[in-house]
Coordinates of C-alpha atoms in Angstrom, one line a residue:
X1 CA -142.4 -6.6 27.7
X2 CA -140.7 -9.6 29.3
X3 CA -141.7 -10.1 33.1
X4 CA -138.1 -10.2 34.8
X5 CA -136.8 -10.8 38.2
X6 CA -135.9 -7.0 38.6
X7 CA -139.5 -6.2 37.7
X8 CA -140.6 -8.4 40.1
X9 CA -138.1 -7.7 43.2
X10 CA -139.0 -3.5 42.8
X11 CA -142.4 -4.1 43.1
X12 CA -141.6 -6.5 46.3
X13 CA -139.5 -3.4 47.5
X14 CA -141.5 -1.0 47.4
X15 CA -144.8 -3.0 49.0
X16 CA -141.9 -4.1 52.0
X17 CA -141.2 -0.2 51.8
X18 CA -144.2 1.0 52.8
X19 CA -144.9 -1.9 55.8
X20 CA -141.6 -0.5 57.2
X21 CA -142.8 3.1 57.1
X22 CA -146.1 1.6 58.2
X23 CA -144.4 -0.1 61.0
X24 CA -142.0 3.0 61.9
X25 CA -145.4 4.9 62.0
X26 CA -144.8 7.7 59.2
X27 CA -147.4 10.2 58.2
X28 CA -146.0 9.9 54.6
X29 CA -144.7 6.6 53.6
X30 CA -144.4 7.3 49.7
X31 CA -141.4 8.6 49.9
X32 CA -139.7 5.3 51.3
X33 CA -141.4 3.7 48.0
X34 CA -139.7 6.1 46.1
X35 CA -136.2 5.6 47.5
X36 CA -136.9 1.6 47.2
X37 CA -137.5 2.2 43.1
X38 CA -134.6 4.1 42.8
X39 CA -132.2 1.9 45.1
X40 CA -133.0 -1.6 43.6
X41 CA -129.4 -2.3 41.6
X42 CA -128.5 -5.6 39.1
X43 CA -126.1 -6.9 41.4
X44 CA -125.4 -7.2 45.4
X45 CA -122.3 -4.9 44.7
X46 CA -124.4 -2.3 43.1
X47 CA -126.8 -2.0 46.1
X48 CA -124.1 -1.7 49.0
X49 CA -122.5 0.9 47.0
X50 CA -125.3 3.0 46.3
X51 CA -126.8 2.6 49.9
X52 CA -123.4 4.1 51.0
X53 CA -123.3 6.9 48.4
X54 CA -127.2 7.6 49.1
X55 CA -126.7 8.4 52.5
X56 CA -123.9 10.8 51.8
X57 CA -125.8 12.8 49.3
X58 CA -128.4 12.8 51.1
X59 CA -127.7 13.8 54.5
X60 CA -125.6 16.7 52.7
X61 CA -129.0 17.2 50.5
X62 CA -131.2 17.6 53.7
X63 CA -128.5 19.6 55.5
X64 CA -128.5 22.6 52.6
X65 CA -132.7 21.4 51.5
X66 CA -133.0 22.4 55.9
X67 CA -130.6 25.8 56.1
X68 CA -132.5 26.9 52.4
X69 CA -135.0 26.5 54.0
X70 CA -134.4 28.5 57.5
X71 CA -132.5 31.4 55.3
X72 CA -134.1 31.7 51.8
X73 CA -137.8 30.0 52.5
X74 CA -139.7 27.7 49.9
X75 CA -139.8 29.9 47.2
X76 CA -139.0 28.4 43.7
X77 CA -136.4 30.3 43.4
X78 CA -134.5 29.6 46.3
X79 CA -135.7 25.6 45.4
X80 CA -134.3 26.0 42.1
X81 CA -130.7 27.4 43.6
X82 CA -130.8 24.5 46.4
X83 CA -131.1 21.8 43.7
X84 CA -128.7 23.1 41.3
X85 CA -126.1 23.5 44.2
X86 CA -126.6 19.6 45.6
X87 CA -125.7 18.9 41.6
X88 CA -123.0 20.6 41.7
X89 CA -121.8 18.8 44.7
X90 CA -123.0 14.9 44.1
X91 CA -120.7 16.0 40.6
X92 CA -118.5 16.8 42.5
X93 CA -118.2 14.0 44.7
X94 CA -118.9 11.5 41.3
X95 CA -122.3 10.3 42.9
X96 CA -124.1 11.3 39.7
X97 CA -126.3 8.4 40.3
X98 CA -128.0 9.3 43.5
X99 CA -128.9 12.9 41.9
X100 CA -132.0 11.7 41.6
X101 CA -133.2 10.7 45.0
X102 CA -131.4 13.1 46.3
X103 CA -133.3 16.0 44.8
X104 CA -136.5 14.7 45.8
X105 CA -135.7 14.6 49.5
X106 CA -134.2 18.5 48.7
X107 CA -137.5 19.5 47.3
X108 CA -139.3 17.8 50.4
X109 CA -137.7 19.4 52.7
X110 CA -137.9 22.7 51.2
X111 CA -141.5 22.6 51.1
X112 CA -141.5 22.2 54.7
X113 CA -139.5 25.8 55.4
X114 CA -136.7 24.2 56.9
X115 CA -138.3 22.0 59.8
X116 CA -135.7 20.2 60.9
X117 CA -138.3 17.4 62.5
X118 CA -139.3 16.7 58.8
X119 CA -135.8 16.9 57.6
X120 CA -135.2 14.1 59.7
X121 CA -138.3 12.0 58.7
X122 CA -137.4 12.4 55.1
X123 CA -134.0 10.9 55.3
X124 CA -135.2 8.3 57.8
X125 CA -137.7 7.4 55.0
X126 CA -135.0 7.3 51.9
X127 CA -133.0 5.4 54.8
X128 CA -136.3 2.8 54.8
X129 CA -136.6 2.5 51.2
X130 CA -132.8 1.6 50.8
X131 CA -132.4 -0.5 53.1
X132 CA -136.1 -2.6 51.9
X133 CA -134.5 -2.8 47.8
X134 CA -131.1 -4.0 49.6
X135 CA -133.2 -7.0 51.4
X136 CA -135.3 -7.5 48.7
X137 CA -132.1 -8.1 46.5
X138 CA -130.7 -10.1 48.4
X139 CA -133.2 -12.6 49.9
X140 CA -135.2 -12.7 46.4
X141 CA -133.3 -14.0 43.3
X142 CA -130.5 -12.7 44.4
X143 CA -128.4 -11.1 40.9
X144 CA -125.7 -14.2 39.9
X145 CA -124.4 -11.8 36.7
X146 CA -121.8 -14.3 36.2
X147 CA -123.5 -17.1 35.5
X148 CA -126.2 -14.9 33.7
X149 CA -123.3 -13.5 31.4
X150 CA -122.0 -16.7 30.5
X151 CA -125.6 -18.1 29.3
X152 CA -125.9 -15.0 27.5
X153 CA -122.9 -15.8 26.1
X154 CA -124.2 -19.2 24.2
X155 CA -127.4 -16.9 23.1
X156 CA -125.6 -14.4 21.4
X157 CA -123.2 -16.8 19.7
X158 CA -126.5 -18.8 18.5
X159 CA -127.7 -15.6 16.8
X160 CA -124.3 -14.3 15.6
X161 CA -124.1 -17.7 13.7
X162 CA -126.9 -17.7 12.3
X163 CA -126.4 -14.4 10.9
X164 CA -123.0 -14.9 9.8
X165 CA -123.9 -18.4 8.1
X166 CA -126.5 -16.1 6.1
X167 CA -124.8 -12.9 5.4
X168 CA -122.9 -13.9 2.5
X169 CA -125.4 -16.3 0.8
X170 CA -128.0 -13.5 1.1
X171 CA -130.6 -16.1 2.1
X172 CA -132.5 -14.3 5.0
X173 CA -135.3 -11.5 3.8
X174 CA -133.7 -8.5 4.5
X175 CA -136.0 -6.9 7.0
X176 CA -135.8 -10.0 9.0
X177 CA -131.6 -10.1 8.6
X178 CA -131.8 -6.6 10.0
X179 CA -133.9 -7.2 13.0
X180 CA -132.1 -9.9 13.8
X181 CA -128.8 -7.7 14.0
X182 CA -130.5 -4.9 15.7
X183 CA -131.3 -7.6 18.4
X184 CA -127.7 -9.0 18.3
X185 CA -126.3 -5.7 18.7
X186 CA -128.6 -4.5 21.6
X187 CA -127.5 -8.3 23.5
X188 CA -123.0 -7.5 22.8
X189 CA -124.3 -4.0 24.4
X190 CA -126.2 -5.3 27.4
X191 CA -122.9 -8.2 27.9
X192 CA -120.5 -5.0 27.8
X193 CA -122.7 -3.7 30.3
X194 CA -122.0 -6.7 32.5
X195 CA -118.5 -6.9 32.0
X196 CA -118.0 -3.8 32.7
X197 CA -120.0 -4.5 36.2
X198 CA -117.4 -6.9 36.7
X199 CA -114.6 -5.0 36.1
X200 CA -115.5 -2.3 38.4
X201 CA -116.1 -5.0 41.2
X202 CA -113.2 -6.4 40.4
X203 CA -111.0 -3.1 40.9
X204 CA -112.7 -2.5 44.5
X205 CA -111.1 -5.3 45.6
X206 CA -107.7 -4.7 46.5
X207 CA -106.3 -8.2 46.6
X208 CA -108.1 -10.2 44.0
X209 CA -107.3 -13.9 44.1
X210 CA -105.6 -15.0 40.8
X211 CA -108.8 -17.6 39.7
X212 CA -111.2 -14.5 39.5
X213 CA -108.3 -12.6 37.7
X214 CA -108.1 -15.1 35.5
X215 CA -111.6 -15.2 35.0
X216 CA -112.0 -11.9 33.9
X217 CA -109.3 -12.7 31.2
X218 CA -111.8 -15.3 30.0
X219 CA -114.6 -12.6 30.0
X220 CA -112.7 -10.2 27.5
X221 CA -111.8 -12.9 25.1
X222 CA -116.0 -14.0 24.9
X223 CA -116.9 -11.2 25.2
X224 CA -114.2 -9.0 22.1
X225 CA -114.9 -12.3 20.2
X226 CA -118.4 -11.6 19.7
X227 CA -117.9 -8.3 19.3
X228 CA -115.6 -9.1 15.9
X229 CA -118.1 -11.6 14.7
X230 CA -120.4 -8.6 14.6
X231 CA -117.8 -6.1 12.9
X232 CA -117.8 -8.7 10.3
X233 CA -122.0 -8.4 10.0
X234 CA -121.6 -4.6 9.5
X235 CA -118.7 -4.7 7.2
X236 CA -120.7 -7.3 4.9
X237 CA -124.3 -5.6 5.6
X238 CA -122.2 -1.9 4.5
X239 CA -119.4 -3.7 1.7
X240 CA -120.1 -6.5 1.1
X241 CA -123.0 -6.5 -1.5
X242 CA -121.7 -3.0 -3.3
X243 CA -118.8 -4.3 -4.7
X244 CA -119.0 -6.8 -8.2
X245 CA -118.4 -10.1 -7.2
X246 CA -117.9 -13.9 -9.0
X247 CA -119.8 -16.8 -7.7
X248 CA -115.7 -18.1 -7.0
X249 CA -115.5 -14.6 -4.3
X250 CA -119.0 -16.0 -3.3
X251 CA -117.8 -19.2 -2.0
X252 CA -114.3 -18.3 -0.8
X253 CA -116.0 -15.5 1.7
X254 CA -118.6 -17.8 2.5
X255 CA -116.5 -20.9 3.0
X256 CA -114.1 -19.6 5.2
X257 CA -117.2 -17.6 7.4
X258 CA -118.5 -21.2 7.9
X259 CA -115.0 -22.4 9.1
X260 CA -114.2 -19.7 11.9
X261 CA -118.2 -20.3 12.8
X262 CA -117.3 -24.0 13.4
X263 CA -113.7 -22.9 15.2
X264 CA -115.5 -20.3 17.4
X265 CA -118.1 -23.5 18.2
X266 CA -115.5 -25.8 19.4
X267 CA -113.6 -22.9 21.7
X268 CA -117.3 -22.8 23.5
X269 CA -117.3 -26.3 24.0
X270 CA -113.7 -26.3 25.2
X271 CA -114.5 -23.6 27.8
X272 CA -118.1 -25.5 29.0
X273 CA -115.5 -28.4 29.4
X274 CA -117.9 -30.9 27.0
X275 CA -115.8 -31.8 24.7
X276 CA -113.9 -35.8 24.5
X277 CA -110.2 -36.1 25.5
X278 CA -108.6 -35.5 22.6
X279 CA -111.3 -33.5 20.7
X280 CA -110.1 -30.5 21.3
X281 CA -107.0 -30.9 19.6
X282 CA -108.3 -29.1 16.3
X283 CA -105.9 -27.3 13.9
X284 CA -105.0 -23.8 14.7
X285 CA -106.4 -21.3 12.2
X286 CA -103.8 -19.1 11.8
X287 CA -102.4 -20.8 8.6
X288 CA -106.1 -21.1 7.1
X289 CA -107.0 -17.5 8.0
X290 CA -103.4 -16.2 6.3
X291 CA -104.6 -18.1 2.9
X292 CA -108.5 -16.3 3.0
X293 CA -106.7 -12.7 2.9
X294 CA -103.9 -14.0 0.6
X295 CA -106.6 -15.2 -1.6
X296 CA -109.2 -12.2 -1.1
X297 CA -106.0 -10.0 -2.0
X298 CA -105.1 -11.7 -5.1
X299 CA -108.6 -11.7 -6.4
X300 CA -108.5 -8.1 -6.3
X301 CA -109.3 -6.3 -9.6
X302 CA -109.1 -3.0 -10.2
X303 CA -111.0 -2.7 -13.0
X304 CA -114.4 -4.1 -11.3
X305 CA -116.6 -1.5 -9.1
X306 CA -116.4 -1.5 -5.0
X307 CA -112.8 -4.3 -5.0
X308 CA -111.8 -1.6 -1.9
X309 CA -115.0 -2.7 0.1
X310 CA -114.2 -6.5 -0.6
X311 CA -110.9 -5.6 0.8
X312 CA -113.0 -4.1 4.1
X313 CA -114.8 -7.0 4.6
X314 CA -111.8 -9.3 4.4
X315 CA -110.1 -7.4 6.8
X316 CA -112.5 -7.5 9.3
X317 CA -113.4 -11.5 8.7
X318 CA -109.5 -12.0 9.1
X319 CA -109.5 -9.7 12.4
X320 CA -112.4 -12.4 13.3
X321 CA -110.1 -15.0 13.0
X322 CA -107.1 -13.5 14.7
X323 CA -109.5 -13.1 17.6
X324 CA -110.8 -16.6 18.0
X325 CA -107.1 -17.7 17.9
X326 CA -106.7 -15.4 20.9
X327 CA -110.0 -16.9 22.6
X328 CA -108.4 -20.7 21.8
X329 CA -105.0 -20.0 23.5
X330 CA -106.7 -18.7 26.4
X331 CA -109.6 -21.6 26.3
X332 CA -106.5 -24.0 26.1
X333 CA -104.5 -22.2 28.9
X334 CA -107.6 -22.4 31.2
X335 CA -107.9 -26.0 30.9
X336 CA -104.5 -26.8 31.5
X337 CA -104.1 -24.9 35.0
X338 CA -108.2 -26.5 35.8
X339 CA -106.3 -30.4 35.3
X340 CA -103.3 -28.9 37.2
X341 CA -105.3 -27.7 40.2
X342 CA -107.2 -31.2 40.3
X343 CA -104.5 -33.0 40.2

């Protein structure tokens, strides 16, 4: 297991947890640790919205945990119906995420028959623990998923072209080839993940400026590019080798693979601005991506086994291509308003 910032920052949390409670002089400071496990978020955003959601559910979780209490007692039972009720409610209310905490300051309080003293002291420790994983975020390595998704961005393009220079040519052992996907896949999954953390920050605002609009533009565009690049590894790993092939479908597959490898290469360099003047004036590929499935097309016989899957795979290679021209005009545009602003 990798030793990560998050690791590190919940364990600082919850030791800053329990000197709070120490300080605040609670008989029972674990449940401030507990709060600070569960409220330490991957990004700034994340935290101030689930300190504000926390305290909802849980001031409505040690209202009904404290009148349970008073009316039905600490049975199971009536614990059982008390927990399944605040569900119902944090549904309800679309805090599905603070379930959790919530039901742990419910069952405290329960236990307790109601006491409204230690209904308080449970929500004042959940308050502690919050408000320690909120510090801790922000003082310590505080999250920059921006700049984190963007280097994640040149890893996962280093592994989807290795794969894709391979797939075709069949050169990798096959165990490792599908490790290496496996991996690749899990690493598009975790960048969705972070886009989609962007996006939802990016619809609480209600007047985004136009630069971090435009920035989530360029997002997408990585981000669906890499995700084609990675249809094109399934369709070949599921297609690709089922269907009778000649060492001239070999090489026009392969060649053209290597081509929008290089094109997807340059847009990277174009958006990490490192790239001459002039250099990034390549070809567009739209002409050279309309000849592949013109030529996979016409090589198409019918009376060889699997043609149909060939077919598959071309369509997802030239759906590739159609994407990285997408990811190019948008790379292009982006450079063009970034010399406009400086001059």
């Amino acid at each position: 297991m990798a030793f990560g910032a998050r690791i590190l920052k919940t364990g600082l949390a919850v030791t800053l947890a329990l000197y709070l409670s120490a300080l605040l002089q609670f008989s029972s400071p674990v449940g401030a640790a507990i709060a600070a496990i569960f409220a330490m978020q991957p990004s700034i955003y994340r935290s101030w919205r689930y300190f504000l959601d926390q305290i909802q559910t849980s001031t409505i979780g040690a209202v009904l945990a404290l009148l349970g209490g008073m009316l039905l007692s600490n049975e199971p039972i009536a614990v059982g119906l008390v927990c399944i009720l605040v569900i119902m409610i944090s549904m309800k209310m679309k805090r599905a995420d603070t379930i959790g905490l919530t039901l742990v300051t419910v069952i405290s309080v329960m236990e307790a028959s109601g006491q409204w003293e230690f209904a308080l002291t449970r929500f004042l420790l959940t308050l502690t623990g919050i408000v320690a994983a909120f510090i801790i975020n922000i003082a310590v390595f505080p999250p920059q998923p921006r700049k984190q998704y963007i280097q994640q961005i040149e890893n996962v393009f280093g592994s989807l072209s290795l794969l894709l220079r391979t797939a075709v040519s069949h050169e990798m052992k096959e165990s490792v080839f599908r490790d290496e996907k496996n991996a690749l896949e899990a690493s598009i999954r975790s960048l969705a993940d972070k886009y989609a953390l962007f996006e939802e920050e990016q619809k609480q605002l209600r007047r985004a400026k136009y630069s971090q609009t435009r920035q989530m533009v360029v997002y997408k565009n990585l981000l669906a590019s890499l995700q084609k690049g990675f249809e094109v590894l399934e369709a070949v790993d599921r297609h690709y080798f089922q269907a009778e092939r000649t060492g001239k479908t070999d090489e026009l597959f392969d060649r053209h693979l290597e081509q929008l490898i290089k094109y997807h290469e340059t847009i990277l360099l174009k958006f990490e601005d490192k790239l001459k003047p002039g250099a990034n004036d390549i070809d567009p590929l739209a002409e050279d991506n309309d000849r592949f499935l013109q030529a996979a097309i016409n090589g198409y016989d019918a009376e060889k086994s699997g043609q149909l899957r060939l077919s598959v795979v071309a369509a997802a290679i030239y759906d590739y291509g159609y994407q990285l021209e997408r990811l190019d005009k948008v790379a292009d545009q982006i450079n063009r308003l970034s010399a406009e602003e400086k001059e």
